[in-house]
Amino acid sequence: MPKLVNLGSLCIDNVYSVPNITAAGETVASLEYAVYAGGKGLNQSLAAARAGTRVAHVGCVGPDGRWLKQELVQAGVDVTALREADSPSGHAVIQVNPSGENAIVITGGANRTLEDTDVDAAFSLCEPGDWLLLQNEINKMEAVFEIASNRRQKLALNLAPVDERIGNYDLDPVNLLIVNEVEAQALSGESAVDDAFEALCARYPSCDVVVTLGRDGLRYGRGTERTALGAFEVEAVDETGAGDAFVGYLMAGLLEGLCIQDALIAGSAAGALAATRAGAASSIPDREAVSAMVAANEPDPAG
């Protein structure tokens, strides 16, 4: 079976459970504090691996993040192209309120020290049928888009988080674009999510476009095709890793040969289950749990 090559971030997540997300000028006492493995790249690699697909992760950590590498190793991820940099690892400060909603501040650290050799290593791992996966927590993004276009490499992009760089990106080589509501609005320039979704489908007609809407499900489009899926209903504890669980299981489903709708359903179930547990990487469910949830309660079509 083809594999997933993830040129992605790794972070140390500092998670604070708070009674409410802090407002400007406000100080809030944390109810609990914990440290977890995280970073969108690491989370998505773990999710795909737990879904049963082969995964190779390419990226950088600092000396303080060697344990992040071990998290991937224990999940069976190929880390031969994961490099240790001199700078500290990326890290995040995450607030989580009692409803499971979060507010996150990240610093790139070693994730922003990728070199041309790291990009070359990722492409050298790609074989026919493989997918290359990116998030927006690393540098060298423009170079990856250019090489992917020249090599006709299948490319999936989770454009998260959005920043000032996205206006310079040529996303024509992207085969699968995954964004949430905020990211869709920023990329499209539209303020309404439905308008943003339609604008992205029109702008990238040969690309699979997925807009995730949290508890409101998701929208999928390609060309003139449109699909809406509702969300699985769960009692959310921490939504931090839900989107990454979705992406990892979606990619695993596509690599297994599932149709896009079935892969989206599997991803949705994984994301919902991840929201029921604290942490990011630690919340990602195993394949058995996801399969059981899909079998027991497929989401209703969104209105």
PDB file of C-alpha atoms in Angstrom:
ATOM      1  CA  MET A   1       0.000   0.000   0.000  1.00  0.00           C
ATOM      2  CA  PRO A   2       1.258   3.517  -0.713  1.00  0.00           C
ATOM      3  CA  LYS A   3       2.411   5.565   2.245  1.00  0.00           C
ATOM      4  CA  LEU A   4       2.102   9.049   3.692  1.00  0.00           C
ATOM      5  CA  VAL A   5       5.174  11.294   3.759  1.00  0.00           C
ATOM      6  CA  ASN A   6       4.596  14.126   6.208  1.00  0.00           C
ATOM      7  CA  LEU A   7       6.900  17.127   6.005  1.00  0.00           C
ATOM      8  CA  GLY A   8       5.580  18.527   9.229  1.00  0.00           C
ATOM      9  CA  SER A   9       5.971  20.192  12.578  1.00  0.00           C
ATOM     10  CA  LEU A  10       6.606  18.782  16.039  1.00  0.00           C
ATOM     11  CA  CYS A  11       5.820  20.770  19.185  1.00  0.00           C
ATOM     12  CA  ILE A  12       5.881  20.571  22.945  1.00  0.00           C
ATOM     13  CA  ASP A  13       2.358  21.481  24.061  1.00  0.00           C
ATOM     14  CA  ASN A  14       1.915  23.280  27.382  1.00  0.00           C
ATOM     15  CA  VAL A  15      -1.774  22.902  28.197  1.00  0.00           C
ATOM     16  CA  TYR A  16      -3.608  24.974  30.796  1.00  0.00           C
ATOM     17  CA  SER A  17      -7.140  24.064  31.864  1.00  0.00           C
ATOM     18  CA  VAL A  18      -8.872  27.369  32.605  1.00  0.00           C
ATOM     19  CA  PRO A  19     -12.366  28.395  33.726  1.00  0.00           C
ATOM     20  CA  ASN A  20     -12.525  30.734  30.741  1.00  0.00           C
ATOM     21  CA  ILE A  21     -10.264  31.774  27.871  1.00  0.00           C
ATOM     22  CA  THR A  22      -8.404  34.896  28.952  1.00  0.00           C
ATOM     23  CA  ALA A  23      -9.433  38.257  27.517  1.00  0.00           C
ATOM     24  CA  ALA A  24      -7.081  41.175  26.889  1.00  0.00           C
ATOM     25  CA  GLY A  25      -5.723  42.476  30.184  1.00  0.00           C
ATOM     26  CA  GLU A  26      -7.193  39.569  32.158  1.00  0.00           C
ATOM     27  CA  THR A  27      -5.315  37.102  34.378  1.00  0.00           C
ATOM     28  CA  VAL A  28      -6.897  33.666  34.864  1.00  0.00           C
ATOM     29  CA  ALA A  29      -5.733  31.026  37.329  1.00  0.00           C
ATOM     30  CA  SER A  30      -5.170  27.638  35.701  1.00  0.00           C
ATOM     31  CA  LEU A  31      -7.075  24.700  37.169  1.00  0.00           C
ATOM     32  CA  GLU A  32      -4.622  22.133  35.781  1.00  0.00           C
ATOM     33  CA  TYR A  33      -1.393  22.087  33.785  1.00  0.00           C
ATOM     34  CA  ALA A  34       0.029  19.315  31.621  1.00  0.00           C
ATOM     35  CA  VAL A  35       2.700  18.819  28.939  1.00  0.00           C
ATOM     36  CA  TYR A  36       1.896  16.766  25.838  1.00  0.00           C
ATOM     37  CA  ALA A  37       3.471  15.890  22.518  1.00  0.00           C
ATOM     38  CA  GLY A  38       1.947  17.994  19.766  1.00  0.00           C
ATOM     39  CA  GLY A  39       2.439  20.022  16.645  1.00  0.00           C
ATOM     40  CA  LYS A  40       0.084  19.560  13.721  1.00  0.00           C
ATOM     41  CA  GLY A  41       2.622  17.498  11.834  1.00  0.00           C
ATOM     42  CA  LEU A  42       3.331  15.076  14.669  1.00  0.00           C
ATOM     43  CA  ASN A  43      -0.360  14.732  15.507  1.00  0.00           C
ATOM     44  CA  GLN A  44      -1.305  13.989  11.917  1.00  0.00           C
ATOM     45  CA  SER A  45       1.491  11.438  11.516  1.00  0.00           C
ATOM     46  CA  LEU A  46       0.368   9.676  14.683  1.00  0.00           C
ATOM     47  CA  ALA A  47      -3.239   9.672  13.532  1.00  0.00           C
ATOM     48  CA  ALA A  48      -2.395   8.184  10.144  1.00  0.00           C
ATOM     49  CA  ALA A  49      -0.174   5.569  11.770  1.00  0.00           C
ATOM     50  CA  ARG A  50      -2.878   4.613  14.280  1.00  0.00           C
ATOM     51  CA  ALA A  51      -5.255   4.287  11.356  1.00  0.00           C
ATOM     52  CA  GLY A  52      -2.953   1.605   9.995  1.00  0.00           C
ATOM     53  CA  THR A  53      -1.123   3.336   7.159  1.00  0.00           C
ATOM     54  CA  ARG A  54       2.628   3.568   6.623  1.00  0.00           C
ATOM     55  CA  VAL A  55       3.981   6.980   7.577  1.00  0.00           C
ATOM     56  CA  ALA A  56       7.357   8.696   7.212  1.00  0.00           C
ATOM     57  CA  HIS A  57       7.819  11.967   9.085  1.00  0.00           C
ATOM     58  CA  VAL A  58      10.359  14.574   7.976  1.00  0.00           C
ATOM     59  CA  GLY A  59      11.082  17.646  10.095  1.00  0.00           C
ATOM     60  CA  CYS A  60      13.208  19.151  12.855  1.00  0.00           C
ATOM     61  CA  VAL A  61      13.271  19.083  16.641  1.00  0.00           C
ATOM     62  CA  GLY A  62      15.656  20.635  19.131  1.00  0.00           C
ATOM     63  CA  PRO A  63      17.532  18.744  21.864  1.00  0.00           C
ATOM     64  CA  ASP A  64      14.568  19.374  24.189  1.00  0.00           C
ATOM     65  CA  GLY A  65      12.278  17.530  21.773  1.00  0.00           C
ATOM     66  CA  ARG A  66      14.000  14.183  21.430  1.00  0.00           C
ATOM     67  CA  TRP A  67      11.084  12.596  23.289  1.00  0.00           C
ATOM     68  CA  LEU A  68       8.773  13.807  20.517  1.00  0.00           C
ATOM     69  CA  LYS A  69      10.721  11.639  18.103  1.00  0.00           C
ATOM     70  CA  GLN A  70      10.199   8.668  20.403  1.00  0.00           C
ATOM     71  CA  GLU A  71       6.434   9.275  20.346  1.00  0.00           C
ATOM     72  CA  LEU A  72       6.541   8.747  16.583  1.00  0.00           C
ATOM     73  CA  VAL A  73       8.851   5.744  16.818  1.00  0.00           C
ATOM     74  CA  GLN A  74       6.501   4.019  19.264  1.00  0.00           C
ATOM     75  CA  ALA A  75       3.658   4.485  16.792  1.00  0.00           C
ATOM     76  CA  GLY A  76       5.675   2.848  14.010  1.00  0.00           C
ATOM     77  CA  VAL A  77       6.436   6.042  12.085  1.00  0.00           C
ATOM     78  CA  ASP A  78       9.623   6.149   9.995  1.00  0.00           C
ATOM     79  CA  VAL A  79      11.769   8.952  11.464  1.00  0.00           C
ATOM     80  CA  THR A  80      15.002   8.320   9.568  1.00  0.00           C
ATOM     81  CA  ALA A  81      14.708  11.788   7.966  1.00  0.00           C
ATOM     82  CA  LEU A  82      13.788  13.597  11.202  1.00  0.00           C
ATOM     83  CA  ARG A  83      16.683  15.932  12.019  1.00  0.00           C
ATOM     84  CA  GLU A  84      17.822  17.441  15.307  1.00  0.00           C
ATOM     85  CA  ALA A  85      18.527  21.169  15.033  1.00  0.00           C
ATOM     86  CA  ASP A  86      20.492  23.441  17.369  1.00  0.00           C
ATOM     87  CA  SER A  87      17.490  25.638  18.193  1.00  0.00           C
ATOM     88  CA  PRO A  88      14.797  24.716  20.752  1.00  0.00           C
ATOM     89  CA  SER A  89      11.834  22.677  19.552  1.00  0.00           C
ATOM     90  CA  GLY A  90       8.607  24.347  18.608  1.00  0.00           C
ATOM     91  CA  HIS A  91       6.187  24.735  21.463  1.00  0.00           C
ATOM     92  CA  ALA A  92       2.638  25.840  22.117  1.00  0.00           C
ATOM     93  CA  VAL A  93       0.757  27.462  24.987  1.00  0.00           C
ATOM     94  CA  ILE A  94      -2.812  26.159  24.968  1.00  0.00           C
ATOM     95  CA  GLN A  95      -5.773  27.281  27.051  1.00  0.00           C
ATOM     96  CA  VAL A  96      -8.732  24.874  27.288  1.00  0.00           C
ATOM     97  CA  ASN A  97     -12.044  25.888  28.867  1.00  0.00           C
ATOM     98  CA  PRO A  98     -14.651  23.523  30.407  1.00  0.00           C
ATOM     99  CA  SER A  99     -16.476  23.259  27.061  1.00  0.00           C
ATOM    100  CA  GLY A 100     -13.343  21.936  25.362  1.00  0.00           C
ATOM    101  CA  GLU A 101     -12.763  25.113  23.366  1.00  0.00           C
ATOM    102  CA  ASN A 102      -9.176  26.293  23.099  1.00  0.00           C
ATOM    103  CA  ALA A 103      -6.938  29.247  22.384  1.00  0.00           C
ATOM    104  CA  ILE A 104      -3.416  28.520  21.180  1.00  0.00           C
ATOM    105  CA  VAL A 105      -0.171  30.461  20.839  1.00  0.00           C
ATOM    106  CA  ILE A 106       2.667  28.698  19.018  1.00  0.00           C
ATOM    107  CA  THR A 107       6.305  29.429  18.389  1.00  0.00           C
ATOM    108  CA  GLY A 108       7.995  27.738  15.457  1.00  0.00           C
ATOM    109  CA  GLY A 109      11.398  26.965  16.975  1.00  0.00           C
ATOM    110  CA  ALA A 110      13.121  24.143  15.121  1.00  0.00           C
ATOM    111  CA  ASN A 111      10.104  23.754  12.826  1.00  0.00           C
ATOM    112  CA  ARG A 112      11.180  26.984  11.116  1.00  0.00           C
ATOM    113  CA  THR A 113      14.769  25.818  10.535  1.00  0.00           C
ATOM    114  CA  LEU A 114      14.128  23.398   7.671  1.00  0.00           C
ATOM    115  CA  GLU A 115      16.837  23.392   5.033  1.00  0.00           C
ATOM    116  CA  ASP A 116      16.790  22.440   1.361  1.00  0.00           C
ATOM    117  CA  THR A 117      18.194  19.048   2.311  1.00  0.00           C
ATOM    118  CA  ASP A 118      15.130  18.377   4.486  1.00  0.00           C
ATOM    119  CA  VAL A 119      12.807  19.197   1.600  1.00  0.00           C
ATOM    120  CA  ASP A 120      14.864  16.965  -0.705  1.00  0.00           C
ATOM    121  CA  ALA A 121      14.679  14.169   1.875  1.00  0.00           C
ATOM    122  CA  ALA A 122      10.885  14.357   1.914  1.00  0.00           C
ATOM    123  CA  PHE A 123      10.601  14.126  -1.856  1.00  0.00           C
ATOM    124  CA  SER A 124      13.179  11.331  -2.021  1.00  0.00           C
ATOM    125  CA  LEU A 125      10.917   9.267   0.241  1.00  0.00           C
ATOM    126  CA  CYS A 126       7.930   9.726  -2.067  1.00  0.00           C
ATOM    127  CA  GLU A 127       7.236   6.793  -4.358  1.00  0.00           C
ATOM    128  CA  PRO A 128       4.474   6.378  -6.960  1.00  0.00           C
ATOM    129  CA  GLY A 129       1.090   6.518  -5.265  1.00  0.00           C
ATOM    130  CA  ASP A 130       2.370   8.168  -2.088  1.00  0.00           C
ATOM    131  CA  TRP A 131       0.876  11.355  -0.665  1.00  0.00           C
ATOM    132  CA  LEU A 132       3.006  14.236   0.621  1.00  0.00           C
ATOM    133  CA  LEU A 133       1.334  16.122   3.483  1.00  0.00           C
ATOM    134  CA  LEU A 134       2.073  19.682   4.645  1.00  0.00           C
ATOM    135  CA  GLN A 135       0.860  22.029   7.361  1.00  0.00           C
ATOM    136  CA  ASN A 136       1.661  25.725   7.685  1.00  0.00           C
ATOM    137  CA  GLU A 137       3.880  25.433  10.785  1.00  0.00           C
ATOM    138  CA  ILE A 138       7.146  25.034   8.849  1.00  0.00           C
ATOM    139  CA  ASN A 139       9.310  27.137   6.536  1.00  0.00           C
ATOM    140  CA  LYS A 140      10.288  26.305   2.932  1.00  0.00           C
ATOM    141  CA  MET A 141       6.624  26.100   1.904  1.00  0.00           C
ATOM    142  CA  GLU A 142       7.077  27.868  -1.441  1.00  0.00           C
ATOM    143  CA  ALA A 143       9.924  25.538  -2.368  1.00  0.00           C
ATOM    144  CA  VAL A 144       7.777  22.497  -1.631  1.00  0.00           C
ATOM    145  CA  PHE A 145       4.951  23.779  -3.837  1.00  0.00           C
ATOM    146  CA  GLU A 146       7.363  24.389  -6.714  1.00  0.00           C
ATOM    147  CA  ILE A 147       9.017  20.976  -6.500  1.00  0.00           C
ATOM    148  CA  ALA A 148       5.660  19.213  -6.117  1.00  0.00           C
ATOM    149  CA  SER A 149       4.447  20.916  -9.280  1.00  0.00           C
ATOM    150  CA  ASN A 150       7.544  19.913 -11.229  1.00  0.00           C
ATOM    151  CA  ARG A 151       7.382  16.308 -10.034  1.00  0.00           C
ATOM    152  CA  ARG A 152       3.586  16.003 -10.179  1.00  0.00           C
ATOM    153  CA  GLN A 153       3.658  14.761  -6.621  1.00  0.00           C
ATOM    154  CA  LYS A 154       0.290  14.185  -4.953  1.00  0.00           C
ATOM    155  CA  LEU A 155       0.129  16.927  -2.331  1.00  0.00           C
ATOM    156  CA  ALA A 156      -2.230  17.479   0.594  1.00  0.00           C
ATOM    157  CA  LEU A 157      -2.166  20.778   2.470  1.00  0.00           C
ATOM    158  CA  ASN A 158      -3.694  21.540   5.845  1.00  0.00           C
ATOM    159  CA  LEU A 159      -3.316  25.314   5.697  1.00  0.00           C
ATOM    160  CA  ALA A 160      -3.121  25.795   9.451  1.00  0.00           C
ATOM    161  CA  PRO A 161      -2.420  28.112  11.028  1.00  0.00           C
ATOM    162  CA  VAL A 162      -2.894  30.989   8.597  1.00  0.00           C
ATOM    163  CA  ASP A 163      -0.280  33.733   8.642  1.00  0.00           C
ATOM    164  CA  GLU A 164       1.005  36.533   6.465  1.00  0.00           C
ATOM    165  CA  ARG A 165       2.780  34.083   4.121  1.00  0.00           C
ATOM    166  CA  ILE A 166      -0.347  32.566   2.594  1.00  0.00           C
ATOM    167  CA  GLY A 167      -0.823  35.471   0.169  1.00  0.00           C
ATOM    168  CA  ASN A 168       2.415  34.423  -1.557  1.00  0.00           C
ATOM    169  CA  TYR A 169       1.547  30.750  -1.916  1.00  0.00           C
ATOM    170  CA  ASP A 170       0.888  29.196  -5.328  1.00  0.00           C
ATOM    171  CA  LEU A 171      -1.556  26.444  -4.365  1.00  0.00           C
ATOM    172  CA  ASP A 172      -2.141  25.150  -7.891  1.00  0.00           C
ATOM    173  CA  PRO A 173      -0.034  22.003  -7.205  1.00  0.00           C
ATOM    174  CA  VAL A 174      -2.223  21.090  -4.193  1.00  0.00           C
ATOM    175  CA  ASN A 175      -4.502  18.098  -4.787  1.00  0.00           C
ATOM    176  CA  LEU A 176      -6.264  18.176  -1.410  1.00  0.00           C
ATOM    177  CA  LEU A 177      -6.816  21.377   0.563  1.00  0.00           C
ATOM    178  CA  ILE A 178      -8.055  21.131   4.165  1.00  0.00           C
ATOM    179  CA  VAL A 179      -8.997  24.296   6.034  1.00  0.00           C
ATOM    180  CA  ASN A 180     -11.263  25.285   8.888  1.00  0.00           C
ATOM    181  CA  GLU A 181     -13.711  28.171   8.770  1.00  0.00           C
ATOM    182  CA  VAL A 182     -11.202  30.845   9.797  1.00  0.00           C
ATOM    183  CA  GLU A 183      -8.577  29.572   7.363  1.00  0.00           C
ATOM    184  CA  ALA A 184     -11.088  29.376   4.495  1.00  0.00           C
ATOM    185  CA  GLN A 185     -12.121  32.977   5.110  1.00  0.00           C
ATOM    186  CA  ALA A 186      -8.527  34.196   5.264  1.00  0.00           C
ATOM    187  CA  LEU A 187      -7.488  32.349   2.101  1.00  0.00           C
ATOM    188  CA  SER A 188     -10.549  33.308   0.062  1.00  0.00           C
ATOM    189  CA  GLY A 189     -11.031  36.848   1.342  1.00  0.00           C
ATOM    190  CA  GLU A 190     -14.718  36.105   1.943  1.00  0.00           C
ATOM    191  CA  SER A 191     -16.304  36.780   5.331  1.00  0.00           C
ATOM    192  CA  ALA A 192     -19.130  34.222   5.119  1.00  0.00           C
ATOM    193  CA  VAL A 193     -18.067  30.586   5.317  1.00  0.00           C
ATOM    194  CA  ASP A 194     -20.381  29.448   2.494  1.00  0.00           C
ATOM    195  CA  ASP A 195     -18.989  32.148   0.225  1.00  0.00           C
ATOM    196  CA  ALA A 196     -15.442  31.225   1.249  1.00  0.00           C
ATOM    197  CA  PHE A 197     -16.062  27.575   0.443  1.00  0.00           C
ATOM    198  CA  GLU A 198     -17.507  28.369  -2.982  1.00  0.00           C
ATOM    199  CA  ALA A 199     -14.671  30.772  -3.743  1.00  0.00           C
ATOM    200  CA  LEU A 200     -12.040  28.142  -2.980  1.00  0.00           C
ATOM    201  CA  CYS A 201     -13.828  25.509  -5.078  1.00  0.00           C
ATOM    202  CA  ALA A 202     -13.951  27.960  -7.974  1.00  0.00           C
ATOM    203  CA  ARG A 203     -10.342  29.052  -7.543  1.00  0.00           C
ATOM    204  CA  TYR A 204      -9.007  25.466  -7.410  1.00  0.00           C
ATOM    205  CA  PRO A 205     -11.431  23.456  -9.588  1.00  0.00           C
ATOM    206  CA  SER A 206      -9.199  20.382  -9.885  1.00  0.00           C
ATOM    207  CA  CYS A 207      -8.512  20.246  -6.139  1.00  0.00           C
ATOM    208  CA  ASP A 208     -10.478  18.423  -3.428  1.00  0.00           C
ATOM    209  CA  VAL A 209     -11.488  21.197  -1.014  1.00  0.00           C
ATOM    210  CA  VAL A 210     -12.524  20.362   2.546  1.00  0.00           C
ATOM    211  CA  VAL A 211     -13.750  23.020   4.977  1.00  0.00           C
ATOM    212  CA  THR A 212     -14.147  21.697   8.515  1.00  0.00           C
ATOM    213  CA  LEU A 213     -16.749  23.397  10.713  1.00  0.00           C
ATOM    214  CA  GLY A 214     -16.248  21.705  14.078  1.00  0.00           C
ATOM    215  CA  ARG A 215     -19.599  20.773  15.608  1.00  0.00           C
ATOM    216  CA  ASP A 216     -21.329  21.802  12.373  1.00  0.00           C
ATOM    217  CA  GLY A 217     -19.582  19.080  10.362  1.00  0.00           C
ATOM    218  CA  LEU A 218     -17.824  19.829   7.083  1.00  0.00           C
ATOM    219  CA  ARG A 219     -18.199  20.828   3.468  1.00  0.00           C
ATOM    220  CA  TYR A 220     -16.493  19.050   0.577  1.00  0.00           C
ATOM    221  CA  GLY A 221     -16.207  20.227  -2.991  1.00  0.00           C
ATOM    222  CA  ARG A 222     -14.405  19.476  -6.230  1.00  0.00           C
ATOM    223  CA  GLY A 223     -15.320  21.367  -9.364  1.00  0.00           C
ATOM    224  CA  THR A 224     -19.130  21.403  -9.329  1.00  0.00           C
ATOM    225  CA  GLU A 225     -19.473  18.489  -6.879  1.00  0.00           C
ATOM    226  CA  ARG A 226     -20.664  19.376  -3.365  1.00  0.00           C
ATOM    227  CA  THR A 227     -21.111  17.268  -0.232  1.00  0.00           C
ATOM    228  CA  ALA A 228     -22.038  18.269   3.310  1.00  0.00           C
ATOM    229  CA  LEU A 229     -21.543  15.998   6.322  1.00  0.00           C
ATOM    230  CA  GLY A 230     -22.742  16.595   9.854  1.00  0.00           C
ATOM    231  CA  ALA A 231     -20.580  15.943  12.892  1.00  0.00           C
ATOM    232  CA  PHE A 232     -20.641  12.992  15.250  1.00  0.00           C
ATOM    233  CA  GLU A 233     -22.164  14.058  18.550  1.00  0.00           C
ATOM    234  CA  VAL A 234     -19.781  13.729  21.520  1.00  0.00           C
ATOM    235  CA  GLU A 235     -19.179  15.388  24.865  1.00  0.00           C
ATOM    236  CA  ALA A 236     -16.110  17.518  24.106  1.00  0.00           C
ATOM    237  CA  VAL A 237     -13.341  17.735  26.702  1.00  0.00           C
ATOM    238  CA  ASP A 238     -10.523  19.264  24.643  1.00  0.00           C
ATOM    239  CA  GLU A 239     -10.745  20.049  20.922  1.00  0.00           C
ATOM    240  CA  THR A 240      -7.000  20.666  20.539  1.00  0.00           C
ATOM    241  CA  GLY A 241      -6.127  17.546  18.521  1.00  0.00           C
ATOM    242  CA  ALA A 242      -9.475  16.961  16.830  1.00  0.00           C
ATOM    243  CA  GLY A 243      -8.585  18.588  13.524  1.00  0.00           C
ATOM    244  CA  ASP A 244      -5.306  16.699  13.300  1.00  0.00           C
ATOM    245  CA  ALA A 245      -6.992  13.376  14.026  1.00  0.00           C
ATOM    246  CA  PHE A 246      -9.401  14.196  11.202  1.00  0.00           C
ATOM    247  CA  VAL A 247      -6.585  14.910   8.756  1.00  0.00           C
ATOM    248  CA  GLY A 248      -4.577  11.803   9.658  1.00  0.00           C
ATOM    249  CA  TYR A 249      -7.524   9.441   9.295  1.00  0.00           C
ATOM    250  CA  LEU A 250      -8.670  11.152   6.113  1.00  0.00           C
ATOM    251  CA  MET A 251      -5.248  10.629   4.559  1.00  0.00           C
ATOM    252  CA  ALA A 252      -5.123   7.010   5.738  1.00  0.00           C
ATOM    253  CA  GLY A 253      -8.516   6.360   4.176  1.00  0.00           C
ATOM    254  CA  LEU A 254      -7.440   7.797   0.838  1.00  0.00           C
ATOM    255  CA  LEU A 255      -4.250   5.733   0.898  1.00  0.00           C
ATOM    256  CA  GLU A 256      -6.332   2.610   1.547  1.00  0.00           C
ATOM    257  CA  GLY A 257      -8.397   3.385  -1.527  1.00  0.00           C
ATOM    258  CA  LEU A 258     -11.586   4.570   0.184  1.00  0.00           C
ATOM    259  CA  CYS A 259     -13.804   6.945  -1.731  1.00  0.00           C
ATOM    260  CA  ILE A 260     -13.563  10.528  -0.543  1.00  0.00           C
ATOM    261  CA  GLN A 261     -16.887  10.415   1.347  1.00  0.00           C
ATOM    262  CA  ASP A 262     -15.958   7.299   3.329  1.00  0.00           C
ATOM    263  CA  ALA A 263     -12.531   8.758   4.094  1.00  0.00           C
ATOM    264  CA  LEU A 264     -14.195  11.980   5.289  1.00  0.00           C
ATOM    265  CA  ILE A 265     -16.537  10.003   7.540  1.00  0.00           C
ATOM    266  CA  ALA A 266     -13.631   8.106   9.090  1.00  0.00           C
ATOM    267  CA  GLY A 267     -11.794  11.378   9.643  1.00  0.00           C
ATOM    268  CA  SER A 268     -14.860  12.934  11.220  1.00  0.00           C
ATOM    269  CA  ALA A 269     -15.243  10.034  13.636  1.00  0.00           C
ATOM    270  CA  ALA A 270     -11.567  10.261  14.594  1.00  0.00           C
ATOM    271  CA  GLY A 271     -11.840  14.000  15.184  1.00  0.00           C
ATOM    272  CA  ALA A 272     -14.926  13.597  17.333  1.00  0.00           C
ATOM    273  CA  LEU A 273     -13.297  10.909  19.471  1.00  0.00           C
ATOM    274  CA  ALA A 274     -10.152  13.011  19.870  1.00  0.00           C
ATOM    275  CA  ALA A 275     -12.263  15.846  21.291  1.00  0.00           C
ATOM    276  CA  THR A 276     -13.389  13.584  24.137  1.00  0.00           C
ATOM    277  CA  ARG A 277      -9.879  13.293  25.579  1.00  0.00           C
ATOM    278  CA  ALA A 278      -7.339  15.804  26.870  1.00  0.00           C
ATOM    279  CA  GLY A 279      -4.209  16.684  24.945  1.00  0.00           C
ATOM    280  CA  ALA A 280      -3.408  16.572  21.258  1.00  0.00           C
ATOM    281  CA  ALA A 281      -1.288  13.539  20.345  1.00  0.00           C
ATOM    282  CA  SER A 282      -2.517  11.731  23.461  1.00  0.00           C
ATOM    283  CA  SER A 283      -6.152  12.134  22.367  1.00  0.00           C
ATOM    284  CA  ILE A 284      -5.848  10.486  18.947  1.00  0.00           C
ATOM    285  CA  PRO A 285      -7.956   7.303  18.875  1.00  0.00           C
ATOM    286  CA  ASP A 286      -6.974   3.904  17.517  1.00  0.00           C
ATOM    287  CA  ARG A 287      -8.503   2.402  14.416  1.00  0.00           C
ATOM    288  CA  GLU A 288     -10.786   0.012  16.290  1.00  0.00           C
ATOM    289  CA  ALA A 289     -12.466   2.866  18.161  1.00  0.00           C
ATOM    290  CA  VAL A 290     -12.941   4.863  14.974  1.00  0.00           C
ATOM    291  CA  SER A 291     -14.363   1.879  13.068  1.00  0.00           C
ATOM    292  CA  ALA A 292     -16.764   1.153  15.918  1.00  0.00           C
ATOM    293  CA  MET A 293     -17.995   4.734  15.973  1.00  0.00           C
ATOM    294  CA  VAL A 294     -18.554   4.796  12.226  1.00  0.00           C
ATOM    295  CA  ALA A 295     -20.415   1.496  12.340  1.00  0.00           C
ATOM    296  CA  ALA A 296     -22.604   2.568  15.249  1.00  0.00           C
ATOM    297  CA  ASN A 297     -23.481   6.096  14.261  1.00  0.00           C
ATOM    298  CA  GLU A 298     -22.655   7.605  10.909  1.00  0.00           C
ATOM    299  CA  PRO A 299     -23.211  11.377  10.875  1.00  0.00           C
ATOM    300  CA  ASP A 300     -26.481  12.710   9.460  1.00  0.00           C
ATOM    301  CA  PRO A 301     -26.235  14.798   6.304  1.00  0.00           C
ATOM    302  CA  ALA A 302     -25.791  18.434   7.223  1.00  0.00           C
ATOM    303  CA  GLY A 303     -28.705  20.701   6.499  1.00  0.00           C
TER     304      GLY A 303
END
